[in-house]
PDB file of C-alpha atoms in Angstrom:
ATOM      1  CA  UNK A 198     -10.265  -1.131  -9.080  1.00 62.00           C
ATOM      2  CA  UNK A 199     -13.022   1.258  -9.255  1.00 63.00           C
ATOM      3  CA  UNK A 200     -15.946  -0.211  -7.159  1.00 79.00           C
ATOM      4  CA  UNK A 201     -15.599  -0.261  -2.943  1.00 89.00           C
ATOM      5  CA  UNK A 202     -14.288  -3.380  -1.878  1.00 88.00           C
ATOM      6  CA  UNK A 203     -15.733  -4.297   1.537  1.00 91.00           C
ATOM      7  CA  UNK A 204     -13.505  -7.029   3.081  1.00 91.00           C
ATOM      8  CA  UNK A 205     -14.425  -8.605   6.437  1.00 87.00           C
ATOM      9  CA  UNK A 206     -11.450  -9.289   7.476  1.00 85.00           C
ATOM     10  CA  UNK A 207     -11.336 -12.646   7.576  1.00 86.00           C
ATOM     11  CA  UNK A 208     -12.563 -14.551   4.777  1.00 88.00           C
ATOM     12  CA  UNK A 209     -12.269 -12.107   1.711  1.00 90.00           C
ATOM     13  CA  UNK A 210     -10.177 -11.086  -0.488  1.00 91.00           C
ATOM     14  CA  UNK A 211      -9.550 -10.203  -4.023  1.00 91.00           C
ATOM     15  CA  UNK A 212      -7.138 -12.349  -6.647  1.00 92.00           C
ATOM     16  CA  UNK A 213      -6.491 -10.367  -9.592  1.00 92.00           C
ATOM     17  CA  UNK A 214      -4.246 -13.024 -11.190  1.00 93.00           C
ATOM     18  CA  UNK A 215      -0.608 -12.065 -12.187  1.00 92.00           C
ATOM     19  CA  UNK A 216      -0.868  -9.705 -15.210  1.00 91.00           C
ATOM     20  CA  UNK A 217       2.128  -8.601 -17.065  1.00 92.00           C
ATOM     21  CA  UNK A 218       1.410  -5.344 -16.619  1.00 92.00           C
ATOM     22  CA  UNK A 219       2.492  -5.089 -12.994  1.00 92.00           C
ATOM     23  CA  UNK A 220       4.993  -7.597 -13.178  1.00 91.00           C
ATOM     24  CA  UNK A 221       8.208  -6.158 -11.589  1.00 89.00           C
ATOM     25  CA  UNK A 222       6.649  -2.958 -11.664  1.00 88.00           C
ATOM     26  CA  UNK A 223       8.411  -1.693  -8.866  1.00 85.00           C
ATOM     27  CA  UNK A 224      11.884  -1.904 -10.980  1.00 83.00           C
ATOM     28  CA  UNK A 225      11.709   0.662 -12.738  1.00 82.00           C
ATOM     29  CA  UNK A 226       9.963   3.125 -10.647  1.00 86.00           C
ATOM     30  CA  UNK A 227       6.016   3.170  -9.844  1.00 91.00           C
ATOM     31  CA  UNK A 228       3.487   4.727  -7.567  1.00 94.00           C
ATOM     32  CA  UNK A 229       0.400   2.869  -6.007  1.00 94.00           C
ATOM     33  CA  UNK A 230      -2.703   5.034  -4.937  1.00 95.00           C
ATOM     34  CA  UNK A 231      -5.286   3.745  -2.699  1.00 94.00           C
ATOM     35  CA  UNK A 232      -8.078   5.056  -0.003  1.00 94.00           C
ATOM     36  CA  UNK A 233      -8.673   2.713   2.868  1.00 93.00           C
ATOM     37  CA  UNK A 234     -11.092   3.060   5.706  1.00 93.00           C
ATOM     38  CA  UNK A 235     -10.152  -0.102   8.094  1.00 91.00           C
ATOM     39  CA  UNK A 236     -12.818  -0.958  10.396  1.00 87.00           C
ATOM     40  CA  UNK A 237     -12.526  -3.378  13.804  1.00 72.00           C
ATOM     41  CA  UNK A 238      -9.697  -3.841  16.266  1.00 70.00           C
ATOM     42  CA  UNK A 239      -6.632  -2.813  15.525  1.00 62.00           C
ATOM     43  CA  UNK A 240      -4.822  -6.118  14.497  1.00 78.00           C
ATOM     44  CA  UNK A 241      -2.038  -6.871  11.698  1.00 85.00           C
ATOM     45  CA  UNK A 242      -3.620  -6.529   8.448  1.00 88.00           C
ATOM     46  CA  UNK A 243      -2.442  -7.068   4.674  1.00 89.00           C
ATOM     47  CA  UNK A 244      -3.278  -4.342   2.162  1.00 91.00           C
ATOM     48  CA  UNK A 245      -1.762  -5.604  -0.861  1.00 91.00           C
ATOM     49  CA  UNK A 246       0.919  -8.220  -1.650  1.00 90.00           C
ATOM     50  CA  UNK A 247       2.441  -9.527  -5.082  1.00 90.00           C
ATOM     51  CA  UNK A 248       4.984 -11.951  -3.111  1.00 85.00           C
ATOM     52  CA  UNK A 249       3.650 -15.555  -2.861  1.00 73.00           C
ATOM     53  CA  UNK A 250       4.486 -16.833   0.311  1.00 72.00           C
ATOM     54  CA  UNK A 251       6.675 -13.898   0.903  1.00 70.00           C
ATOM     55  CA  UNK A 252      10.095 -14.970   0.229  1.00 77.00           C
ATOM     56  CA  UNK A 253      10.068 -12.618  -3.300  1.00 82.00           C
ATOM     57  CA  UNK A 254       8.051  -9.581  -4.368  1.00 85.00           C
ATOM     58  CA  UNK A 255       6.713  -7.082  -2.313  1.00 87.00           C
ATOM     59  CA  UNK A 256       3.651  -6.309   0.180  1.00 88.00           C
ATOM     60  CA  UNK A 257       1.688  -3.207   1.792  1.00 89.00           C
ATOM     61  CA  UNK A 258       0.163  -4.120   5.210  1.00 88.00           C
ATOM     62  CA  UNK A 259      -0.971  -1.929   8.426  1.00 86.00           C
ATOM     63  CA  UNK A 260       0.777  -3.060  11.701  1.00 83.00           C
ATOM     64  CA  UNK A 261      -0.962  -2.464  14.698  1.00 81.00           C
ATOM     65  CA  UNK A 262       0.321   0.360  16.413  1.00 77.00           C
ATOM     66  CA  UNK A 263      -1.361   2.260  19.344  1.00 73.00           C
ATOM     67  CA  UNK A 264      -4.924   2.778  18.514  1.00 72.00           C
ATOM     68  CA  UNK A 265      -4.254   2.612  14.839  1.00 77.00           C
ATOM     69  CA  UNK A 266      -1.981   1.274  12.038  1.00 82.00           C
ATOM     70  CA  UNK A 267       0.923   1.912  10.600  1.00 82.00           C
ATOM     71  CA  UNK A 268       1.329   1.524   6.977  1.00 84.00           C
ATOM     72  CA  UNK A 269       4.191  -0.762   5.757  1.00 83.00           C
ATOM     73  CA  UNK A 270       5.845  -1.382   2.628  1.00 84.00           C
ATOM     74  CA  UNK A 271       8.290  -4.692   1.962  1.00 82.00           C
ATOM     75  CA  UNK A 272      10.085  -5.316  -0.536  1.00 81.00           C
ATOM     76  CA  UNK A 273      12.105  -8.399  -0.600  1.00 80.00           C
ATOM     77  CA  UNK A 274      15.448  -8.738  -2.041  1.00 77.00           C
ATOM     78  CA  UNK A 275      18.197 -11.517  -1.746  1.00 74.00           C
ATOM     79  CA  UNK A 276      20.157 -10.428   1.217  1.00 65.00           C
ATOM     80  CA  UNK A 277      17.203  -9.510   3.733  1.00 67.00           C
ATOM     81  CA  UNK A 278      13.950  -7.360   3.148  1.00 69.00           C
ATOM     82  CA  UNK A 279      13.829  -3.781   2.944  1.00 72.00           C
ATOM     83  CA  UNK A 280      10.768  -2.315   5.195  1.00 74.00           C
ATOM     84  CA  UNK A 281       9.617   1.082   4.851  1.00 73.00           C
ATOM     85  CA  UNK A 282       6.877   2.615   6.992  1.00 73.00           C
ATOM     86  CA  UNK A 283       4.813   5.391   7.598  1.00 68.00           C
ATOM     87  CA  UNK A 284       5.379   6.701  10.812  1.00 63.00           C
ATOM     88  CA  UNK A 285       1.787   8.658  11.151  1.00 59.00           C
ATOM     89  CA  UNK A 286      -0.736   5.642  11.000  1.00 71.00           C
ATOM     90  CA  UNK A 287      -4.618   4.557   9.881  1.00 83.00           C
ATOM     91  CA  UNK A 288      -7.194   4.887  12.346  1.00 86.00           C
ATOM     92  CA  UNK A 289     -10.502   3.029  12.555  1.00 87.00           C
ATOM     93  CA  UNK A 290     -13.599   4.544  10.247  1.00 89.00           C
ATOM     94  CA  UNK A 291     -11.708   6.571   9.031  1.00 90.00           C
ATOM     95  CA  UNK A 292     -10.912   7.111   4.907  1.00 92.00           C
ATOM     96  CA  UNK A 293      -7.324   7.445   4.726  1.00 91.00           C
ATOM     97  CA  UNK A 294      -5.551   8.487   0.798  1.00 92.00           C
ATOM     98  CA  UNK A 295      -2.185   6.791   0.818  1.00 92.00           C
ATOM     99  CA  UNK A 296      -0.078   7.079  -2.690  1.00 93.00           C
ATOM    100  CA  UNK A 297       3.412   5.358  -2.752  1.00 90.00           C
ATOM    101  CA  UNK A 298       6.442   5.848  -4.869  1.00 90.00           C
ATOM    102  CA  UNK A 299       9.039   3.672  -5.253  1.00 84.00           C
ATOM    103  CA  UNK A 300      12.078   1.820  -6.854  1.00 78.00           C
ATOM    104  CA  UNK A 301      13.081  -1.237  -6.143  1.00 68.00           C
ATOM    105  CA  UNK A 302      16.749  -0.706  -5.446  1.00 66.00           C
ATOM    106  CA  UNK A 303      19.001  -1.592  -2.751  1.00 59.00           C
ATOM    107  CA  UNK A 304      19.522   1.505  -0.171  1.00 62.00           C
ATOM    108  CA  UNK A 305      16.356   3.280  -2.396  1.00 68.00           C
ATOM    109  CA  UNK A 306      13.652   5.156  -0.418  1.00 73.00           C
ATOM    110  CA  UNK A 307       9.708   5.433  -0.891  1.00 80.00           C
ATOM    111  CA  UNK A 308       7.947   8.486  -0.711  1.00 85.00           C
ATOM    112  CA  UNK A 309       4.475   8.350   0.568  1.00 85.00           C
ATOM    113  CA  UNK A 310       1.444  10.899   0.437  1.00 88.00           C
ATOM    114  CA  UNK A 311      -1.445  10.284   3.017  1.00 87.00           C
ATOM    115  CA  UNK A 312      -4.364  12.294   4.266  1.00 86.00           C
ATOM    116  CA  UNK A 313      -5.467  13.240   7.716  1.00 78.00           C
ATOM    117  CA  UNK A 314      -8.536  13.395   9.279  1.00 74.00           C
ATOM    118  CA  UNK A 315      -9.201  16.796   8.106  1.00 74.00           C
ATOM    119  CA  UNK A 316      -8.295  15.990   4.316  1.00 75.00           C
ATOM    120  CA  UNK A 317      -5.027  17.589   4.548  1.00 79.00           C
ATOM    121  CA  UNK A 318      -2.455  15.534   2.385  1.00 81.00           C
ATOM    122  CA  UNK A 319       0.946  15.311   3.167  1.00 81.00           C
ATOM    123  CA  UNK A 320       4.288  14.213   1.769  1.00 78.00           C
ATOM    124  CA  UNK A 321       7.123  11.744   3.511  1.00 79.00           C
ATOM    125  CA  UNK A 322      10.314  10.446   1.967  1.00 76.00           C
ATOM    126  CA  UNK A 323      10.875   7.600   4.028  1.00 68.00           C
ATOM    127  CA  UNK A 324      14.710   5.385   4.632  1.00 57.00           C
ATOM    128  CA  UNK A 325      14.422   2.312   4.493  1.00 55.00           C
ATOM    129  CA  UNK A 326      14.159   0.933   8.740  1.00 61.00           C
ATOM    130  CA  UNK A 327      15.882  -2.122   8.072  1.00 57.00           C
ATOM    131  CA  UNK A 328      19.268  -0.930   7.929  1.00 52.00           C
ATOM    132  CA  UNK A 329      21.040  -4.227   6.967  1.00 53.00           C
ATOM    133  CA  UNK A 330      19.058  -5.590   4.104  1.00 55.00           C
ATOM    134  CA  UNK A 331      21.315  -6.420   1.024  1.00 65.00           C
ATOM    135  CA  UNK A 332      21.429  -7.770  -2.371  1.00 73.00           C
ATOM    136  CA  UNK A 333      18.928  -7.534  -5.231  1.00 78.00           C
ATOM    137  CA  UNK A 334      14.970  -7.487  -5.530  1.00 79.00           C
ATOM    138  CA  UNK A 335      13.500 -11.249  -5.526  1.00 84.00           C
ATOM    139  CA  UNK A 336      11.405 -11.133  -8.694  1.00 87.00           C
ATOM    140  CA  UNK A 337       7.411 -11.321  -8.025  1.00 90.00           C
ATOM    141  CA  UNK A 338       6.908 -12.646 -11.759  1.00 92.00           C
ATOM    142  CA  UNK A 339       4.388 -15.477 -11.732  1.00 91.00           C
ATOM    143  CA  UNK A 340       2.704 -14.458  -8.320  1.00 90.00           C
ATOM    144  CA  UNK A 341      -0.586 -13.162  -7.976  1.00 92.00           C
ATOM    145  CA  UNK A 342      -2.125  -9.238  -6.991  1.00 93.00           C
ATOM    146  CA  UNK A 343      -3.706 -10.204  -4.089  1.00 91.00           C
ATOM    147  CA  UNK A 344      -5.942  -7.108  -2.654  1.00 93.00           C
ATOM    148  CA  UNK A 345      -6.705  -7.529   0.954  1.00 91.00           C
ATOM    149  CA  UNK A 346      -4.142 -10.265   2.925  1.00 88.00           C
ATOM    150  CA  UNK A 347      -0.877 -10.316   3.536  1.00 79.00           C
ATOM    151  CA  UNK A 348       1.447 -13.423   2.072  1.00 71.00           C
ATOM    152  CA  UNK A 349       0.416 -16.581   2.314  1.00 66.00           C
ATOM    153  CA  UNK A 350      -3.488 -15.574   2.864  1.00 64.00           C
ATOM    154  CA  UNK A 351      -2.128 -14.950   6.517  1.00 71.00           C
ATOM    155  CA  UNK A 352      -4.190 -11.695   7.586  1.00 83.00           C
ATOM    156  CA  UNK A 353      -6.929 -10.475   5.829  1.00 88.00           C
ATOM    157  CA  UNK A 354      -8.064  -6.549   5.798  1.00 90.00           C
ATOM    158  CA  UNK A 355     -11.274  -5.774   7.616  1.00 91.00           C
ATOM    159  CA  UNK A 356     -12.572  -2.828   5.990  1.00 92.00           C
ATOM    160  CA  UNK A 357     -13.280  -1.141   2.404  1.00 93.00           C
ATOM    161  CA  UNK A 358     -10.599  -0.146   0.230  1.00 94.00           C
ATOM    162  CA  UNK A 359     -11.164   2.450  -2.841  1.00 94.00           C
ATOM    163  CA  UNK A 360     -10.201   3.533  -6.248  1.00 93.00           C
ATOM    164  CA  UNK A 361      -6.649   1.097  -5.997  1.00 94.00           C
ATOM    165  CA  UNK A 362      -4.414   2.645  -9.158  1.00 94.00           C
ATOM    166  CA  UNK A 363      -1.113   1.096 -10.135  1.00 95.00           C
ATOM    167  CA  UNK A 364       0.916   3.251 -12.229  1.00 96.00           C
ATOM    168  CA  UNK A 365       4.279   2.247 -14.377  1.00 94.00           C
ATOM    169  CA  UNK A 366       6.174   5.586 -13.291  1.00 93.00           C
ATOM    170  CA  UNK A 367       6.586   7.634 -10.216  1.00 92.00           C
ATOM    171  CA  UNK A 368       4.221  10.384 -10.304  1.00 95.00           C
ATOM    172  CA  UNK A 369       5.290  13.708  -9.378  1.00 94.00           C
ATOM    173  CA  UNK A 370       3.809  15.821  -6.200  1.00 93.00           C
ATOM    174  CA  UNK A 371       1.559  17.189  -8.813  1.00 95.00           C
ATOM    175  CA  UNK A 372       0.149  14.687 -10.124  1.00 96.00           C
ATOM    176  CA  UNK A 373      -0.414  12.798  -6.888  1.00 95.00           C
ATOM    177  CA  UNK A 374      -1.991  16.288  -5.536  1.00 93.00           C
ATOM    178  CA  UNK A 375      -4.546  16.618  -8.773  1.00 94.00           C
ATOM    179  CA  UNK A 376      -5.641  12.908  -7.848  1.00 94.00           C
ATOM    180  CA  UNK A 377      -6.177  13.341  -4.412  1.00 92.00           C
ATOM    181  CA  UNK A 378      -8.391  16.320  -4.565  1.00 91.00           C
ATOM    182  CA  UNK A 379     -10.001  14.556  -7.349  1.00 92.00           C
ATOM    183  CA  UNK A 380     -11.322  12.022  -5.649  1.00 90.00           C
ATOM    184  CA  UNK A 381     -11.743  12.977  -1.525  1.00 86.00           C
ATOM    185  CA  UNK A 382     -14.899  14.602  -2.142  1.00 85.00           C
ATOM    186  CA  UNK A 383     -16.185  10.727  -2.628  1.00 87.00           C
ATOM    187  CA  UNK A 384     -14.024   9.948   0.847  1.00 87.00           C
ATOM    188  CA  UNK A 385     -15.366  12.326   3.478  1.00 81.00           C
ATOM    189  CA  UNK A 386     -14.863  11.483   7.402  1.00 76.00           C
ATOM    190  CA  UNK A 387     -18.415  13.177   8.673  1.00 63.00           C
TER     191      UNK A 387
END
């Protein structure tokens, strides 16, 4: 997605359908890439989801957390869900780069890149926080990308949300570095 999407948190939302293309992505390693810039109070909110009603797939979602967000990743898997989360968290008005890489393994970690206030990227290999999930990852095939609520239609973003990239592989440190100062000249907290 290339245009702004401005989503007001609570009747908006994008369906992009369920293309093969991102299908089980997350098996075989992939990255996400994103800039969000939340806006209102500082409630649940979906990102991203490819999980239905949430018992299979995955989903990317800010839980409230101080006077912010954190940023959470589920995946689900047969045994329990695996949650991984990034520790240092969105604030309001303010653009926010967040890449994630990730395979879709029991006991696997994601590594996530996000920006600060001052444009500063940084990079986080985070365990999985749910120390007892088990078994294998519940397929998402058949279930739409849905950009802006969690499962189910639940919570809906309130905010804009930027240049959203899905890509089949795990990008390197490089790679995620080259597309972050690429693009944060467009994203500038003044």
């Amino acid at each position: 997605i290339s245009n702004v999407l401005r989503l007001n948190g609570s009747n908006e939302y994008i369906n992009l359908g369920s293309p093969k293309s991102l299908t089980d992505i997350w098996q075989t390693g992939a990255t996400v890439e994103m800039w969000l810039k939340p806006t209102g109070s500082t409630t649940n909110m979906g990102i991203m989801h490819k999980s239905g009603n949430g018992n299979q797939g995955w989903q990317i979602k800010c839980d409230s957390y101080s006077s912010g967000w954190h940023i959470r990743l589920v995946g689900v898997f047969s045994g329990d869900d695996y949650i991984w989360q990034k520790n240092s968290h969105l604030k309001p008005d303010v653009w926010t780069y967040i890449a994630i890489t990730w395979t879709s393994i029991a006991g696997g970690q994601a590594t996530w890149y996000s920006s600060n206030e001052a444009g500063v990227l940084s990079e986080v290999t985070s365990p999985n926080v749910n120390g007892t999930s088990t078994g294998t990852y519940a397929s998402d095939a058949g279930y739409d990308l849905i950009i802006g609520s969690k499962e189910n239609d639940s919570t809906k973003y309130d905010g804009m949300i930027d240049e959203v990239m899905f890509y089949n592989r795990i990008l390197t440190s490089d790679e995620i570095n080259k597309n972050f100062k690429y693009s944060k000249g467009k994203h500038k907290n003044d």
